[in-house]
Amino acid sequence: MKRKITALLMVSVFAFSAFTACGKKDTAETTTEEVVVGDGATDVIEEDDLATSNVASFEGTETQDRAGNTIIIPDEVDSIISMAPSTTRFLIDLGLADKIVAIDTNSLAYADELPADVKEFDMMAPDNEALIALSPDIIFTSGMSNAGGEDVYQSARDAGICVADIPSSTSFDEITKDLEFIGMAVKEEDKAQTIIDAYEEQIAKVQEVGETITEKKKVLFMISIPTEEYPSIYTFGKGTYLDEMITSVGAENVTGDQESWISISEEEAIAMNPDVIITNVNYIDDVENVIKSAEGWENVAAIQNDAVYYIDSDSSNQPNNHVVDAMIQMAKLIYPDQFADFDDPFASATDAE
């Protein structure tokens, strides 16, 4: 929905039973409907103006989602579908686990904190008929779902369900805006702001220490491990929150002269001679030793200094308030003395390993 919703437009679409803005459909019981438009102003629509046999009525607040689409968020949000793990985790942080009726399969890591009967869907190819049958007040989606250029939730929109898209954010500031938007959408602005304040405070504290570090270590962050079938290393440059994490702790991203998400060859990575290698690959057992024992890497400084580390995958991969957890873990691994006073949120998990 890229356009403004107006009373005139609503009259015409009501008549054809094809209203696609956010809101639930109901069958008309009276000959007059009062419709909330935009900032809360109401227009009265008489029987002559619409097909009374099938009238959509709703109340809500018009706003823009994080993708810039005009949506109308219902006044009451009691049933939520989250189709992105970053959103699911934040909703749990807000204490709304009991309102989540469905999740994407990537959110299964948090299933133990959700209702036992929560439904699961593929975020890339959701069953819109099943989604609609759940009658959610709002569906939070991810920009990843539209990677193919098609709105895979169009049927849900056409059914009058509020679909709020949150593209993958690339900076700390954008993540803040995501959290603010979600908090507003679920009517939990105060709780969301408390979490945001703690998130921003931790970033500031890490950056304050990072600015005191003069001998910057060079860091290679490996999002993928090269294999015979896929010999490239997936990593990132400027314009990503992961690059911000590295620079905030006072280190240097060896691919920081490049932009966004990139692939480099093993030869390029070895030539960069990083002092530290960080990875969040969790699909390989004992990933640290896999990297340390890789052929051709034996002369790399990180290998010689035994400075290859794994950090939590979920916290580093999902753009929400928990990227701070991953950043503190990274900081303590790269500069243990400088960040000794910071609590490692994964200390117990690391010890268990």
JSON list of C-alpha atoms in Angstrom, two decimals, residues 89-196:
[
{"chain": "A", "resi": 89, "resn": "ARG", "atom": "CA", "xyz": [12.60, -11.87, 19.93]},
{"chain": "A", "resi": 90, "resn": "PHE", "atom": "CA", "xyz": [11.79, -8.21, 20.55]},
{"chain": "A", "resi": 91, "resn": "LEU", "atom": "CA", "xyz": [8.09, -8.98, 21.00]},
{"chain": "A", "resi": 92, "resn": "ILE", "atom": "CA", "xyz": [9.08, -11.54, 23.63]},
{"chain": "A", "resi": 93, "resn": "ASP", "atom": "CA", "xyz": [11.25, -8.89, 25.29]},
{"chain": "A", "resi": 94, "resn": "LEU", "atom": "CA", "xyz": [8.16, -6.67, 25.42]},
{"chain": "A", "resi": 95, "resn": "GLY", "atom": "CA", "xyz": [6.27, -9.38, 27.28]},
{"chain": "A", "resi": 96, "resn": "LEU", "atom": "CA", "xyz": [3.95, -10.16, 24.38]},
{"chain": "A", "resi": 97, "resn": "ALA", "atom": "CA", "xyz": [4.76, -13.82, 23.81]},
{"chain": "A", "resi": 98, "resn": "ASP", "atom": "CA", "xyz": [1.20, -14.83, 24.69]},
{"chain": "A", "resi": 99, "resn": "LYS", "atom": "CA", "xyz": [-0.17, -12.65, 21.86]},
{"chain": "A", "resi": 100, "resn": "ILE", "atom": "CA", "xyz": [1.94, -14.30, 19.16]},
{"chain": "A", "resi": 101, "resn": "VAL", "atom": "CA", "xyz": [-0.21, -16.79, 17.24]},
{"chain": "A", "resi": 102, "resn": "ALA", "atom": "CA", "xyz": [2.23, -17.60, 14.44]},
{"chain": "A", "resi": 103, "resn": "ILE", "atom": "CA", "xyz": [5.92, -17.25, 13.58]},
{"chain": "A", "resi": 104, "resn": "ASP", "atom": "CA", "xyz": [8.30, -17.90, 10.72]},
{"chain": "A", "resi": 105, "resn": "THR", "atom": "CA", "xyz": [10.34, -21.09, 10.87]},
{"chain": "A", "resi": 106, "resn": "ASN", "atom": "CA", "xyz": [13.49, -19.08, 11.64]},
{"chain": "A", "resi": 107, "resn": "SER", "atom": "CA", "xyz": [11.87, -18.00, 14.91]},
{"chain": "A", "resi": 108, "resn": "LEU", "atom": "CA", "xyz": [11.71, -21.57, 16.18]},
{"chain": "A", "resi": 109, "resn": "ALA", "atom": "CA", "xyz": [14.75, -20.85, 18.35]},
{"chain": "A", "resi": 110, "resn": "TYR", "atom": "CA", "xyz": [12.32, -18.99, 20.63]},
{"chain": "A", "resi": 111, "resn": "ALA", "atom": "CA", "xyz": [9.50, -21.55, 20.50]},
{"chain": "A", "resi": 112, "resn": "ASP", "atom": "CA", "xyz": [9.99, -22.52, 24.16]},
{"chain": "A", "resi": 113, "resn": "GLU", "atom": "CA", "xyz": [9.00, -18.98, 25.14]},
{"chain": "A", "resi": 114, "resn": "LEU", "atom": "CA", "xyz": [5.87, -18.95, 22.97]},
{"chain": "A", "resi": 115, "resn": "PRO", "atom": "CA", "xyz": [2.43, -20.59, 23.27]},
{"chain": "A", "resi": 116, "resn": "ALA", "atom": "CA", "xyz": [2.53, -24.33, 22.62]},
{"chain": "A", "resi": 117, "resn": "ASP", "atom": "CA", "xyz": [0.03, -24.05, 19.76]},
{"chain": "A", "resi": 118, "resn": "VAL", "atom": "CA", "xyz": [1.89, -21.30, 17.87]},
{"chain": "A", "resi": 119, "resn": "LYS", "atom": "CA", "xyz": [1.76, -21.89, 14.09]},
{"chain": "A", "resi": 120, "resn": "GLU", "atom": "CA", "xyz": [4.82, -21.92, 11.83]},
{"chain": "A", "resi": 121, "resn": "PHE", "atom": "CA", "xyz": [5.19, -20.51, 8.32]},
{"chain": "A", "resi": 122, "resn": "ASP", "atom": "CA", "xyz": [7.88, -20.13, 5.69]},
{"chain": "A", "resi": 123, "resn": "MET", "atom": "CA", "xyz": [8.67, -16.41, 5.54]},
{"chain": "A", "resi": 124, "resn": "MET", "atom": "CA", "xyz": [9.60, -16.69, 1.85]},
{"chain": "A", "resi": 125, "resn": "ALA", "atom": "CA", "xyz": [6.45, -18.53, 0.78]},
{"chain": "A", "resi": 126, "resn": "PRO", "atom": "CA", "xyz": [3.78, -18.14, 3.46]},
{"chain": "A", "resi": 127, "resn": "ASP", "atom": "CA", "xyz": [0.41, -19.86, 3.27]},
{"chain": "A", "resi": 128, "resn": "ASN", "atom": "CA", "xyz": [-1.71, -16.71, 3.09]},
{"chain": "A", "resi": 129, "resn": "GLU", "atom": "CA", "xyz": [-4.97, -18.64, 3.43]},
{"chain": "A", "resi": 130, "resn": "ALA", "atom": "CA", "xyz": [-3.77, -20.13, 6.71]},
{"chain": "A", "resi": 131, "resn": "LEU", "atom": "CA", "xyz": [-2.44, -16.76, 7.88]},
{"chain": "A", "resi": 132, "resn": "ILE", "atom": "CA", "xyz": [-5.77, -15.11, 7.18]},
{"chain": "A", "resi": 133, "resn": "ALA", "atom": "CA", "xyz": [-7.64, -17.89, 8.98]},
{"chain": "A", "resi": 134, "resn": "LEU", "atom": "CA", "xyz": [-5.80, -16.94, 12.18]},
{"chain": "A", "resi": 135, "resn": "SER", "atom": "CA", "xyz": [-7.43, -13.46, 12.05]},
{"chain": "A", "resi": 136, "resn": "PRO", "atom": "CA", "xyz": [-4.35, -11.58, 13.30]},
{"chain": "A", "resi": 137, "resn": "ASP", "atom": "CA", "xyz": [-4.54, -7.92, 14.16]},
{"chain": "A", "resi": 138, "resn": "ILE", "atom": "CA", "xyz": [-1.12, -7.38, 12.60]},
{"chain": "A", "resi": 139, "resn": "ILE", "atom": "CA", "xyz": [1.50, -9.32, 10.65]},
{"chain": "A", "resi": 140, "resn": "PHE", "atom": "CA", "xyz": [5.11, -8.16, 10.96]},
{"chain": "A", "resi": 141, "resn": "THR", "atom": "CA", "xyz": [7.14, -9.11, 7.89]},
{"chain": "A", "resi": 142, "resn": "SER", "atom": "CA", "xyz": [10.78, -8.84, 6.86]},
{"chain": "A", "resi": 143, "resn": "GLY", "atom": "CA", "xyz": [12.28, -7.28, 3.76]},
{"chain": "A", "resi": 144, "resn": "MET", "atom": "CA", "xyz": [13.80, -10.69, 3.07]},
{"chain": "A", "resi": 145, "resn": "SER", "atom": "CA", "xyz": [10.35, -12.00, 2.17]},
{"chain": "A", "resi": 146, "resn": "ASN", "atom": "CA", "xyz": [10.17, -9.66, -0.81]},
{"chain": "A", "resi": 147, "resn": "ALA", "atom": "CA", "xyz": [13.66, -10.40, -2.07]},
{"chain": "A", "resi": 148, "resn": "GLY", "atom": "CA", "xyz": [12.23, -11.83, -5.28]},
{"chain": "A", "resi": 149, "resn": "GLY", "atom": "CA", "xyz": [10.42, -8.59, -6.05]},
{"chain": "A", "resi": 150, "resn": "GLU", "atom": "CA", "xyz": [6.97, -9.97, -5.27]},
{"chain": "A", "resi": 151, "resn": "ASP", "atom": "CA", "xyz": [4.80, -9.10, -2.28]},
{"chain": "A", "resi": 152, "resn": "VAL", "atom": "CA", "xyz": [4.20, -12.59, -0.91]},
{"chain": "A", "resi": 153, "resn": "TYR", "atom": "CA", "xyz": [1.71, -11.20, 1.62]},
{"chain": "A", "resi": 154, "resn": "GLN", "atom": "CA", "xyz": [-0.53, -9.48, -0.92]},
{"chain": "A", "resi": 155, "resn": "SER", "atom": "CA", "xyz": [-3.42, -11.87, -0.26]},
{"chain": "A", "resi": 156, "resn": "ALA", "atom": "CA", "xyz": [-3.29, -11.03, 3.44]},
{"chain": "A", "resi": 157, "resn": "ARG", "atom": "CA", "xyz": [-3.32, -7.32, 2.62]},
{"chain": "A", "resi": 158, "resn": "ASP", "atom": "CA", "xyz": [-6.26, -7.85, 0.27]},
{"chain": "A", "resi": 159, "resn": "ALA", "atom": "CA", "xyz": [-8.11, -9.56, 3.13]},
{"chain": "A", "resi": 160, "resn": "GLY", "atom": "CA", "xyz": [-7.85, -6.37, 5.17]},
{"chain": "A", "resi": 161, "resn": "ILE", "atom": "CA", "xyz": [-5.13, -7.54, 7.56]},
{"chain": "A", "resi": 162, "resn": "CYS", "atom": "CA", "xyz": [-2.51, -5.05, 8.70]},
{"chain": "A", "resi": 163, "resn": "VAL", "atom": "CA", "xyz": [0.81, -6.13, 7.19]},
{"chain": "A", "resi": 164, "resn": "ALA", "atom": "CA", "xyz": [3.77, -4.11, 8.49]},
{"chain": "A", "resi": 165, "resn": "ASP", "atom": "CA", "xyz": [7.04, -4.57, 6.64]},
{"chain": "A", "resi": 166, "resn": "ILE", "atom": "CA", "xyz": [10.38, -4.07, 8.41]},
{"chain": "A", "resi": 167, "resn": "PRO", "atom": "CA", "xyz": [13.32, -4.22, 5.97]},
{"chain": "A", "resi": 168, "resn": "SER", "atom": "CA", "xyz": [16.62, -5.52, 7.34]},
{"chain": "A", "resi": 169, "resn": "SER", "atom": "CA", "xyz": [18.26, -2.56, 9.03]},
{"chain": "A", "resi": 170, "resn": "THR", "atom": "CA", "xyz": [21.90, -1.73, 8.39]},
{"chain": "A", "resi": 171, "resn": "SER", "atom": "CA", "xyz": [22.82, 0.51, 11.32]},
{"chain": "A", "resi": 172, "resn": "PHE", "atom": "CA", "xyz": [22.37, 0.97, 15.05]},
{"chain": "A", "resi": 173, "resn": "ASP", "atom": "CA", "xyz": [20.15, 4.00, 14.38]},
{"chain": "A", "resi": 174, "resn": "GLU", "atom": "CA", "xyz": [17.90, 2.09, 11.99]},
{"chain": "A", "resi": 175, "resn": "ILE", "atom": "CA", "xyz": [17.52, -0.67, 14.55]},
{"chain": "A", "resi": 176, "resn": "THR", "atom": "CA", "xyz": [16.38, 1.95, 17.06]},
{"chain": "A", "resi": 177, "resn": "LYS", "atom": "CA", "xyz": [13.71, 3.10, 14.59]},
{"chain": "A", "resi": 178, "resn": "ASP", "atom": "CA", "xyz": [12.59, -0.52, 14.10]},
{"chain": "A", "resi": 179, "resn": "LEU", "atom": "CA", "xyz": [12.17, -1.00, 17.84]},
{"chain": "A", "resi": 180, "resn": "GLU", "atom": "CA", "xyz": [10.27, 2.29, 18.16]},
{"chain": "A", "resi": 181, "resn": "PHE", "atom": "CA", "xyz": [7.95, 1.29, 15.33]},
{"chain": "A", "resi": 182, "resn": "ILE", "atom": "CA", "xyz": [7.21, -2.15, 16.76]},
{"chain": "A", "resi": 183, "resn": "GLY", "atom": "CA", "xyz": [6.58, -0.67, 20.20]},
{"chain": "A", "resi": 184, "resn": "MET", "atom": "CA", "xyz": [4.16, 1.84, 18.72]},
{"chain": "A", "resi": 185, "resn": "ALA", "atom": "CA", "xyz": [2.39, -0.78, 16.61]},
{"chain": "A", "resi": 186, "resn": "VAL", "atom": "CA", "xyz": [1.71, -3.09, 19.56]},
{"chain": "A", "resi": 187, "resn": "LYS", "atom": "CA", "xyz": [0.80, -0.26, 21.96]},
{"chain": "A", "resi": 188, "resn": "GLU", "atom": "CA", "xyz": [3.85, -0.76, 24.18]},
{"chain": "A", "resi": 189, "resn": "GLU", "atom": "CA", "xyz": [5.75, 2.46, 23.59]},
{"chain": "A", "resi": 190, "resn": "ASP", "atom": "CA", "xyz": [6.93, 2.83, 27.20]},
{"chain": "A", "resi": 191, "resn": "LYS", "atom": "CA", "xyz": [8.31, -0.71, 27.46]},
{"chain": "A", "resi": 192, "resn": "ALA", "atom": "CA", "xyz": [9.96, -0.37, 24.08]},
{"chain": "A", "resi": 193, "resn": "GLN", "atom": "CA", "xyz": [11.59, 2.92, 25.06]},
{"chain": "A", "resi": 194, "resn": "THR", "atom": "CA", "xyz": [12.99, 1.38, 28.24]},
{"chain": "A", "resi": 195, "resn": "ILE", "atom": "CA", "xyz": [14.66, -1.32, 26.14]},
{"chain": "A", "resi": 196, "resn": "ILE", "atom": "CA", "xyz": [15.85, 1.23, 23.59]}
]
